[in-house]
PDB file of C-alpha atoms in Angstrom:
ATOM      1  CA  UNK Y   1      10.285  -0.109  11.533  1.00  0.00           C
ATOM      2  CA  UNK Y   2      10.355   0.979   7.618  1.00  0.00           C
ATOM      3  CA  UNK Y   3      12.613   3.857   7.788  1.00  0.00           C
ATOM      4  CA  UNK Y   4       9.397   5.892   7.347  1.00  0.00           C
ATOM      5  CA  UNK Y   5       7.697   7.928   9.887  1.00  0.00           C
ATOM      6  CA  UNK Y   6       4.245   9.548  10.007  1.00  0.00           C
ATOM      7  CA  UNK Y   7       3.017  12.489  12.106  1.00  0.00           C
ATOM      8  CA  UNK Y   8       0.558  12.962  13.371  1.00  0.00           C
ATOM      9  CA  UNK Y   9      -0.809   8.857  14.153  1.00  0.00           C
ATOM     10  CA  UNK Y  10      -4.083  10.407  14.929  1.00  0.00           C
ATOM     11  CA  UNK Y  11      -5.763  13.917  13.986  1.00  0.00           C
ATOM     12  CA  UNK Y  12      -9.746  15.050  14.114  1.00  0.00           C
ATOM     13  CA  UNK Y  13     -10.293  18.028  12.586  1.00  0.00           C
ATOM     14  CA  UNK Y  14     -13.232  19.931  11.964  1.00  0.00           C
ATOM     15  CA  UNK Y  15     -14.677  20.833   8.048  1.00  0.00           C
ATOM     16  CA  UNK Y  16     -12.985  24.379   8.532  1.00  0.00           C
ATOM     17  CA  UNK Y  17      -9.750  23.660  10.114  1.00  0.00           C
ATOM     18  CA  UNK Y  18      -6.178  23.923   8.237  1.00  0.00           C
ATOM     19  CA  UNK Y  19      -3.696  20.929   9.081  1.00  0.00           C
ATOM     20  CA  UNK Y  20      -0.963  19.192   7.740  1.00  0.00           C
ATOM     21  CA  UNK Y  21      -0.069  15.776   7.653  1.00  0.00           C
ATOM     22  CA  UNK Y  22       4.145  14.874   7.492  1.00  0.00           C
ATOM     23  CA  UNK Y  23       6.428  11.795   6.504  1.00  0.00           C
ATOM     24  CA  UNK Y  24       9.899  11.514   6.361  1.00  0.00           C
ATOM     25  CA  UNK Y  25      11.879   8.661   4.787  1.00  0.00           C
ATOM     26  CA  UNK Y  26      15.204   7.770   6.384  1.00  0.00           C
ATOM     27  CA  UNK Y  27      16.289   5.109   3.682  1.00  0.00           C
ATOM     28  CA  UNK Y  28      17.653   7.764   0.917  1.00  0.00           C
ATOM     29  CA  UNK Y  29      14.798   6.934  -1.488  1.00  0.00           C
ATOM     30  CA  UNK Y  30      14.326   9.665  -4.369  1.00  0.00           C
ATOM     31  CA  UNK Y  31      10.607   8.913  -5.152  1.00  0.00           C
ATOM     32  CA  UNK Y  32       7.796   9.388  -2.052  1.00  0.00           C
ATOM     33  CA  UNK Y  33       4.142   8.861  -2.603  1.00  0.00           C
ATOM     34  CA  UNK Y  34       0.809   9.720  -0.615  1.00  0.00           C
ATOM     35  CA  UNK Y  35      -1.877   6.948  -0.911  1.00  0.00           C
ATOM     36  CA  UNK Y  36      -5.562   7.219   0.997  1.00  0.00           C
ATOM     37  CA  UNK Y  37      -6.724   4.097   2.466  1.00  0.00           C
ATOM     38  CA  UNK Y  38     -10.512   4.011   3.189  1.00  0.00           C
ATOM     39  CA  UNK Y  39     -12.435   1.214   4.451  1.00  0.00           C
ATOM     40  CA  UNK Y  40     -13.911  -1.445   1.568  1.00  0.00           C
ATOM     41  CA  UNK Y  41     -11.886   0.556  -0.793  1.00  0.00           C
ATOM     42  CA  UNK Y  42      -8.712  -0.654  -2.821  1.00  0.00           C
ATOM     43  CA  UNK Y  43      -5.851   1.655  -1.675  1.00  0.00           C
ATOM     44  CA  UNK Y  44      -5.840   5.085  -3.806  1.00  0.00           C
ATOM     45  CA  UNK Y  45      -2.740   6.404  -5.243  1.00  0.00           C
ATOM     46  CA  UNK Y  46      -3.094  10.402  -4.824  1.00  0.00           C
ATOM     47  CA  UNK Y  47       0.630  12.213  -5.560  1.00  0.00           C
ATOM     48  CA  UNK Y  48       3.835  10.694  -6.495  1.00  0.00           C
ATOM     49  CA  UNK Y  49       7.210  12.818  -5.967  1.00  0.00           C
ATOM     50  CA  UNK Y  50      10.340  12.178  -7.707  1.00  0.00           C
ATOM     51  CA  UNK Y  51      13.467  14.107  -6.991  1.00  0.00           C
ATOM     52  CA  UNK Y  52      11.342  16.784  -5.197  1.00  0.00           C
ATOM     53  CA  UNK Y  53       9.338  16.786  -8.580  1.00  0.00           C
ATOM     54  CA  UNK Y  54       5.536  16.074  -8.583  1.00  0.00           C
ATOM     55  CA  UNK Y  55       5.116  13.575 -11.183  1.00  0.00           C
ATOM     56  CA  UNK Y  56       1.833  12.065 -10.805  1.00  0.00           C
ATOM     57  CA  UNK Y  57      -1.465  13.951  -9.069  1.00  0.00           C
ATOM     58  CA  UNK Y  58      -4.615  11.393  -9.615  1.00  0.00           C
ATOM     59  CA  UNK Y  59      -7.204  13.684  -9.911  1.00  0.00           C
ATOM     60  CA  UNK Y  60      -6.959  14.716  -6.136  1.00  0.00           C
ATOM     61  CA  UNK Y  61      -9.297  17.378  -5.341  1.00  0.00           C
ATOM     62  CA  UNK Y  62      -7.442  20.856  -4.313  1.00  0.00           C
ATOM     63  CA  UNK Y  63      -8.387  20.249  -1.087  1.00  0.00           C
ATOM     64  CA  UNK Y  64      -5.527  18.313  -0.627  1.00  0.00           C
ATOM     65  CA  UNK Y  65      -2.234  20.012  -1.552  1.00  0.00           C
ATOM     66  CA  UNK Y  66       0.932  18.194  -1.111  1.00  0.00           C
ATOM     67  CA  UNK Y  67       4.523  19.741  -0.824  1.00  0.00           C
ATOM     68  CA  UNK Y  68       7.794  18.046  -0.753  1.00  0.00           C
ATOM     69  CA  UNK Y  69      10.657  20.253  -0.075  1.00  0.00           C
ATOM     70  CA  UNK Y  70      13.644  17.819  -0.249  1.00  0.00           C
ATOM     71  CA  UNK Y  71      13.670  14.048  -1.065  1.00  0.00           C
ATOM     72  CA  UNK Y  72      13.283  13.123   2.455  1.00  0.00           C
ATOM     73  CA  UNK Y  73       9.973  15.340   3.386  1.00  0.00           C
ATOM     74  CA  UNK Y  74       6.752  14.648   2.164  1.00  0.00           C
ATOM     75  CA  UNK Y  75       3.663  16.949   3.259  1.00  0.00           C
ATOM     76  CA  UNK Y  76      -0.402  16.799   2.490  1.00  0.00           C
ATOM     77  CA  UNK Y  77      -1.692  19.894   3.784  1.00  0.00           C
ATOM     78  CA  UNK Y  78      -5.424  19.963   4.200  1.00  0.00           C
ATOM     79  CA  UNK Y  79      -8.393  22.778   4.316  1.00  0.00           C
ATOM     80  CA  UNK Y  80     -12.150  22.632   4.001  1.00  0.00           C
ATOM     81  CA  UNK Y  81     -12.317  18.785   4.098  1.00  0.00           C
ATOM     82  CA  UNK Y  82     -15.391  16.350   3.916  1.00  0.00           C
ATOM     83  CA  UNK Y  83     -16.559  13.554   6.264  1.00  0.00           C
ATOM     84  CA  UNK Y  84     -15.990  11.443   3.573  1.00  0.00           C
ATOM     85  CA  UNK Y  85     -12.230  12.466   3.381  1.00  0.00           C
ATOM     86  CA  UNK Y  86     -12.004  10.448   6.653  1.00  0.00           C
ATOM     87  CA  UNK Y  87      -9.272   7.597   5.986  1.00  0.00           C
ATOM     88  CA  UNK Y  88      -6.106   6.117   6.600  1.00  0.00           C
ATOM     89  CA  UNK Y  89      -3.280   8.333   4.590  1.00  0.00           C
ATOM     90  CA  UNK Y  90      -0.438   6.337   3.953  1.00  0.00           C
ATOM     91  CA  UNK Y  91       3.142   7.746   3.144  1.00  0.00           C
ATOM     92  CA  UNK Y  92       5.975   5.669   1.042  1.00  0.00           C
ATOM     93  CA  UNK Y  93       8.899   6.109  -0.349  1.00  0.00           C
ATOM     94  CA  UNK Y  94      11.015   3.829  -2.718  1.00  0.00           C
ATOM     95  CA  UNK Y  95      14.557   4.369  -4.456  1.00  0.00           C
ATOM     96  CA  UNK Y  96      13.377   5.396  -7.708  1.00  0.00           C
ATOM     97  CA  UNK Y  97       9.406   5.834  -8.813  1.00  0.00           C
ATOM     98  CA  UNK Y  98       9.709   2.172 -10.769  1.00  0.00           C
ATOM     99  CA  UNK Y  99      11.346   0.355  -8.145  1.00  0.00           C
ATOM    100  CA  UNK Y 100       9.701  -2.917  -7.181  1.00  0.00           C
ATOM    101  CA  UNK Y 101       9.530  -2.228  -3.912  1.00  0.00           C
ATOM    102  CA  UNK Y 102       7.988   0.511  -1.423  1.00  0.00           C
ATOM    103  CA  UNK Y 103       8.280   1.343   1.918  1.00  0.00           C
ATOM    104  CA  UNK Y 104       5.243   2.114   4.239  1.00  0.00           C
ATOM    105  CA  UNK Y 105       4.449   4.616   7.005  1.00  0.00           C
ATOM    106  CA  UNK Y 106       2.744   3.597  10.011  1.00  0.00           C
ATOM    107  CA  UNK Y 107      -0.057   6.062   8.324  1.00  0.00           C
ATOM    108  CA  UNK Y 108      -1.992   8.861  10.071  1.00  0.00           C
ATOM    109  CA  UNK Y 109      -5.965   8.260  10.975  1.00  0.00           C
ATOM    110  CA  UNK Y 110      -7.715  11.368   9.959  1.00  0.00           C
ATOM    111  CA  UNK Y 111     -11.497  11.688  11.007  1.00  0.00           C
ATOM    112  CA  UNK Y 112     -13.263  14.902   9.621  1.00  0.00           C
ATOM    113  CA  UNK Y 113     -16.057  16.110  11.596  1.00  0.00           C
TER     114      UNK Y 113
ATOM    115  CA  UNK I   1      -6.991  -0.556 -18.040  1.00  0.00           C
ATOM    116  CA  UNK I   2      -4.948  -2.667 -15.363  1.00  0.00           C
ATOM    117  CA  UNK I   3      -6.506  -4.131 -11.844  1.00  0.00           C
ATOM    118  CA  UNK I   4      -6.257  -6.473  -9.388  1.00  0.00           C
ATOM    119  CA  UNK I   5      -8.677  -9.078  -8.080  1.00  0.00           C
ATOM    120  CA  UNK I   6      -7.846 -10.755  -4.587  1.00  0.00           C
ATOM    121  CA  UNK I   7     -10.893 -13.176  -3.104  1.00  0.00           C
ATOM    122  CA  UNK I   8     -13.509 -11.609  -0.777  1.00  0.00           C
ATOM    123  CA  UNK I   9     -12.606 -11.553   3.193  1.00  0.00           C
ATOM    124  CA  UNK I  10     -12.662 -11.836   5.856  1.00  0.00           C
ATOM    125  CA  UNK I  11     -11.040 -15.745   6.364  1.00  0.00           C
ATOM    126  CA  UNK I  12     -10.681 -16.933   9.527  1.00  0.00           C
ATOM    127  CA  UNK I  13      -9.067 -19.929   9.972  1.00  0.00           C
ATOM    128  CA  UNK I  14      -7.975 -22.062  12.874  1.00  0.00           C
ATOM    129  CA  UNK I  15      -4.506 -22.235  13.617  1.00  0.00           C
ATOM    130  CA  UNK I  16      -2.246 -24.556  12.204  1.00  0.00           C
ATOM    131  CA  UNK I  17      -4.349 -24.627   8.838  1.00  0.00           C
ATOM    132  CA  UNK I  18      -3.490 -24.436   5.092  1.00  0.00           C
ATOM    133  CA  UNK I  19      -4.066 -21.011   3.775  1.00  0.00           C
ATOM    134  CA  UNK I  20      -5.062 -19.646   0.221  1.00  0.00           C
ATOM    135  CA  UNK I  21      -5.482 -16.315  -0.631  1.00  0.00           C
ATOM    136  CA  UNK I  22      -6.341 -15.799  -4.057  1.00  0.00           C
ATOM    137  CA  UNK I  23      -5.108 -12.926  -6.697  1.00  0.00           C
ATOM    138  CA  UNK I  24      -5.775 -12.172 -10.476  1.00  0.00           C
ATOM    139  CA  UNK I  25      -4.807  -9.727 -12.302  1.00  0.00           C
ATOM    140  CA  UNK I  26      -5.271  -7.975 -16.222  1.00  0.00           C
ATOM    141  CA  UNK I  27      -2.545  -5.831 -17.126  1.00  0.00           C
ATOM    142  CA  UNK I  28      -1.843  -3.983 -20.100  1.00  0.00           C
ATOM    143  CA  UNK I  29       2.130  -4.574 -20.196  1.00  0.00           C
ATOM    144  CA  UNK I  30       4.304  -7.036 -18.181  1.00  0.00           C
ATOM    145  CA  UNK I  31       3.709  -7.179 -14.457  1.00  0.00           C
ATOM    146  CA  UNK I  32       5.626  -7.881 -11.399  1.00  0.00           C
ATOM    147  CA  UNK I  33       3.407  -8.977  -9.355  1.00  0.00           C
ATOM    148  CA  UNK I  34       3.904  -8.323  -4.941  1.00  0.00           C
ATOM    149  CA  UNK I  35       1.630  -9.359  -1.669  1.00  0.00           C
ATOM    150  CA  UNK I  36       2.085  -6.972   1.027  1.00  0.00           C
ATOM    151  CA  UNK I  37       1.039  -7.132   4.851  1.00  0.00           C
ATOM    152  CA  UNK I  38      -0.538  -4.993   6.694  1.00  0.00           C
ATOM    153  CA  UNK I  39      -0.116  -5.518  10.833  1.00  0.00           C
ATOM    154  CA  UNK I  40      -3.154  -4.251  13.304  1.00  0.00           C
ATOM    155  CA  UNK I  41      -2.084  -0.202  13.568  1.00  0.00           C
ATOM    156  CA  UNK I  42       0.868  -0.525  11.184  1.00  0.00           C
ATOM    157  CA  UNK I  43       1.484   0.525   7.382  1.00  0.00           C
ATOM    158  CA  UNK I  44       2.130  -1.894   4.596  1.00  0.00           C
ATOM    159  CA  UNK I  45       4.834  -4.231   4.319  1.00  0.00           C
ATOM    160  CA  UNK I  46       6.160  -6.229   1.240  1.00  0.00           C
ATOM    161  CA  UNK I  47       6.014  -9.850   2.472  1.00  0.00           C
ATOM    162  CA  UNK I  48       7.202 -11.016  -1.488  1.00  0.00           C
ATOM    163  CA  UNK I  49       7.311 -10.448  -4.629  1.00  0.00           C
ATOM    164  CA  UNK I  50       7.955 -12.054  -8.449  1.00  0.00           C
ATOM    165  CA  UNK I  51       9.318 -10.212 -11.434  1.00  0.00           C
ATOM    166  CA  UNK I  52       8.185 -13.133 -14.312  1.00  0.00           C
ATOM    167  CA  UNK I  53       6.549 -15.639 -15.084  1.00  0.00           C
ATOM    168  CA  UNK I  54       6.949 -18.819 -13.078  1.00  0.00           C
ATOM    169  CA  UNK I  55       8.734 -16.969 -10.651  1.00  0.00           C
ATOM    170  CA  UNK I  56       7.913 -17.902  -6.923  1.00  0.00           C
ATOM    171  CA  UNK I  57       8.128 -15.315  -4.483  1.00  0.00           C
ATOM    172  CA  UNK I  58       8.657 -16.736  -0.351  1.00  0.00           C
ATOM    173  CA  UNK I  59       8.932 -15.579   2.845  1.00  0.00           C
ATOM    174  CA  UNK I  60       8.165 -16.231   6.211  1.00  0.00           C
ATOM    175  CA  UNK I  61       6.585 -19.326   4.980  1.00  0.00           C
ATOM    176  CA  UNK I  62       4.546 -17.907   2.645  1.00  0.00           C
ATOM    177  CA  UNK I  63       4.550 -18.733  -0.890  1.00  0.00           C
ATOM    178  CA  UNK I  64       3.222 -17.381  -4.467  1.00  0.00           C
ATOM    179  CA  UNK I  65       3.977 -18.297  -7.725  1.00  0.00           C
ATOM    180  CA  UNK I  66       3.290 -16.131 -10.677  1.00  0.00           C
ATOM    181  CA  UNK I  67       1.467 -18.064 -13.172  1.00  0.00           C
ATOM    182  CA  UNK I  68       0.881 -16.187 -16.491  1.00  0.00           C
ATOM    183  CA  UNK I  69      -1.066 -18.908 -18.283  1.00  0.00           C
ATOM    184  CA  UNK I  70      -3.957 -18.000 -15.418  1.00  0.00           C
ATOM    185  CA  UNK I  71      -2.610 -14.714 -14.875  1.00  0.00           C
ATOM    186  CA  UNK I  72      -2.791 -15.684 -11.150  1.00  0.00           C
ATOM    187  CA  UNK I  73      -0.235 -15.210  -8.187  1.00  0.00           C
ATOM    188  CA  UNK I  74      -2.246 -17.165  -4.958  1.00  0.00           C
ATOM    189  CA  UNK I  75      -0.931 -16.763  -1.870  1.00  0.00           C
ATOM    190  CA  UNK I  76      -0.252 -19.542   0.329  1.00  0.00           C
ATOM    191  CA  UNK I  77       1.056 -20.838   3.455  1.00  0.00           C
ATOM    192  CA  UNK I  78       1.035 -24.382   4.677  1.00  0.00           C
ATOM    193  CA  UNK I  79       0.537 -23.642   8.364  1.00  0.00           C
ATOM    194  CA  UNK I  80      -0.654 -20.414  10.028  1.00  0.00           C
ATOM    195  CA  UNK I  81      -0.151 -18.940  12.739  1.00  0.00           C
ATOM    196  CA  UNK I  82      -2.620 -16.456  15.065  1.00  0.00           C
ATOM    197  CA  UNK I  83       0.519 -13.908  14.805  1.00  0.00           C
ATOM    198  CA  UNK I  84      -0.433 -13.808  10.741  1.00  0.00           C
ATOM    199  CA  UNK I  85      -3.586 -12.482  11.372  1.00  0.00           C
ATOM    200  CA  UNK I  86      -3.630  -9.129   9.400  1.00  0.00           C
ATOM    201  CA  UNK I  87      -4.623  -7.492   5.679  1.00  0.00           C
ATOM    202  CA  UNK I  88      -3.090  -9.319   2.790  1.00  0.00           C
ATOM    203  CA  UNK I  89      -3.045  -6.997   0.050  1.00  0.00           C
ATOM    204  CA  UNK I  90      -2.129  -8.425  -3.334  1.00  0.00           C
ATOM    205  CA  UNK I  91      -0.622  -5.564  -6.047  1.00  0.00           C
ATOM    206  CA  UNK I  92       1.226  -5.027  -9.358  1.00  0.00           C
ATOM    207  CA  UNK I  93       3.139  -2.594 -11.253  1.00  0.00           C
ATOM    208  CA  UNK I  94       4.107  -2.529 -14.665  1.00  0.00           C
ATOM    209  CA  UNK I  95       7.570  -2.743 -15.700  1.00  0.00           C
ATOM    210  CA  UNK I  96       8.787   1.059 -16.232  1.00  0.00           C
ATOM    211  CA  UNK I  97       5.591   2.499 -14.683  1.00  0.00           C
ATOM    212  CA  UNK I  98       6.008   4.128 -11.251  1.00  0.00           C
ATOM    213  CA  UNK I  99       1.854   3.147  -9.916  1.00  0.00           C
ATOM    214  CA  UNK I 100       1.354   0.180  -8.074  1.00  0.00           C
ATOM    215  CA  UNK I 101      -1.997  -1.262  -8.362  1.00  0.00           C
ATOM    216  CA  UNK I 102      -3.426  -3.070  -5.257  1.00  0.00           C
ATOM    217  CA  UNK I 103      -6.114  -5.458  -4.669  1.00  0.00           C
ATOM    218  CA  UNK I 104      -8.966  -4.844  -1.690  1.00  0.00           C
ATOM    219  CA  UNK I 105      -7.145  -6.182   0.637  1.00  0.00           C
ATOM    220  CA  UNK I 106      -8.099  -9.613   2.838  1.00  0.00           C
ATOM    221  CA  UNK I 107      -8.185  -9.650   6.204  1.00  0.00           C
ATOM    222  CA  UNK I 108      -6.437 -12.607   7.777  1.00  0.00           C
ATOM    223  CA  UNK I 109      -8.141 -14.204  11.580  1.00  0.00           C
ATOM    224  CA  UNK I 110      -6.054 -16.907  12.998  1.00  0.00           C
ATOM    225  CA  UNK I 111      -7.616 -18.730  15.789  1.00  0.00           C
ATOM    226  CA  UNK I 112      -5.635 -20.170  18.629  1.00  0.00           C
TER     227      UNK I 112
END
């Protein structure tokens, strides 16, 4: 156990649906981040939060739209995805955004039909 | 721009054998350099880390010392076990930047 949690663990969706994916951080971190893990692929920093703020999008398409209401909430909301969007989406969170150290999610396994 | 190397997977290995992982790295400011773990259904977890040069990180009975000169930071352990089988990823971030910058990933089989 991290301290951060991932919901859901699992989620198929068709190309059409609307979901969203959640992580909350129970360590009192300021800075949470959303990273996309696909297979043969270095993992991909998408959105970095600090203090609620949104401090770093890296050239995610709008697809993806990510909304953190308080330092301990992190959401990705998703709508018209791609098969290729299928990946493991990994949530952290560390104590400031240049701490050495971040803390992992179990992640969420997202398979787009 | 800055990036990390680690050496191609998978590795298996039998158990009880000497491990090397290797990571380079080019980076535009100073580095500290981490390797995390990643577990079978799990997320990532920071198994060490160095902040300078000649700095060795440990734990668990792993080792990595961050060598400048080579801009290198191998990991290594002197005897695995089947319960290290996983994804080694190998990352850095630059001091006062708030990215970390992974590696591919390796992934780890330990034979009994």
């Amino acid at each position: 156990e991290t301290g951060v949690t991932q919901t859901p663990r699992h989620l198929v969706m068709g190309m059409t649906n609307k979901k969203s994916l959640k992580c909350e951080q129970h360590l009192g971190h300021n800075a949470m981040y959303w990273y996309k893990q696909s297979a043969k692929k270095p993992l991909e920093l998408m959105f970095v939060y600090n203090f609620k703020e949104q401090t770093e999008n890296n050239s995610v398409p709008s697809r993806f739209s990510p909304e953190c209401p308080n330092s301990s909430h992190l959401f990705l909301h998703l709508h018209t995805l791609q098969p290729e969007d299928s990946a493991l989406y990994l949530c952290a969170s560390s104590q400031e955004v240049d701490a050495h150290e971040q803390f992992f999610g179990p992640g969420t396994r997202l398979t787009v039909l | 721009g800055d990036s990390v190397t680690q050496m191609e997977g998978p590795v298996t290995l039998s158990e009880e054998a000497f491990l090397t992982i290797n990571c380079t790295y080019t980076a535009t400011g100073y580095p500290s350099l981490f390797w995390y773990v990643q577990y079978p259904g799990e997320g990532l977890q920071l198994l060490l880390k160095a902040t300078k040069a000649d700095d060795k990180g440990s734990n668990k009975g792993f080792e990595a010392t961050y060598r400048k000169e080579t801009t290198s930071f191998h990991l290594e352990k002197g005897s695995v076990q089947v319960s290290d089988s996983a994804v080694y990823f190998c990352a850095l971030i630059i001091q006062g930047a708030q990215k970390l910058v992974f590696g591919q990933g390796t992934r780890l089989t330990i034979n009994p």
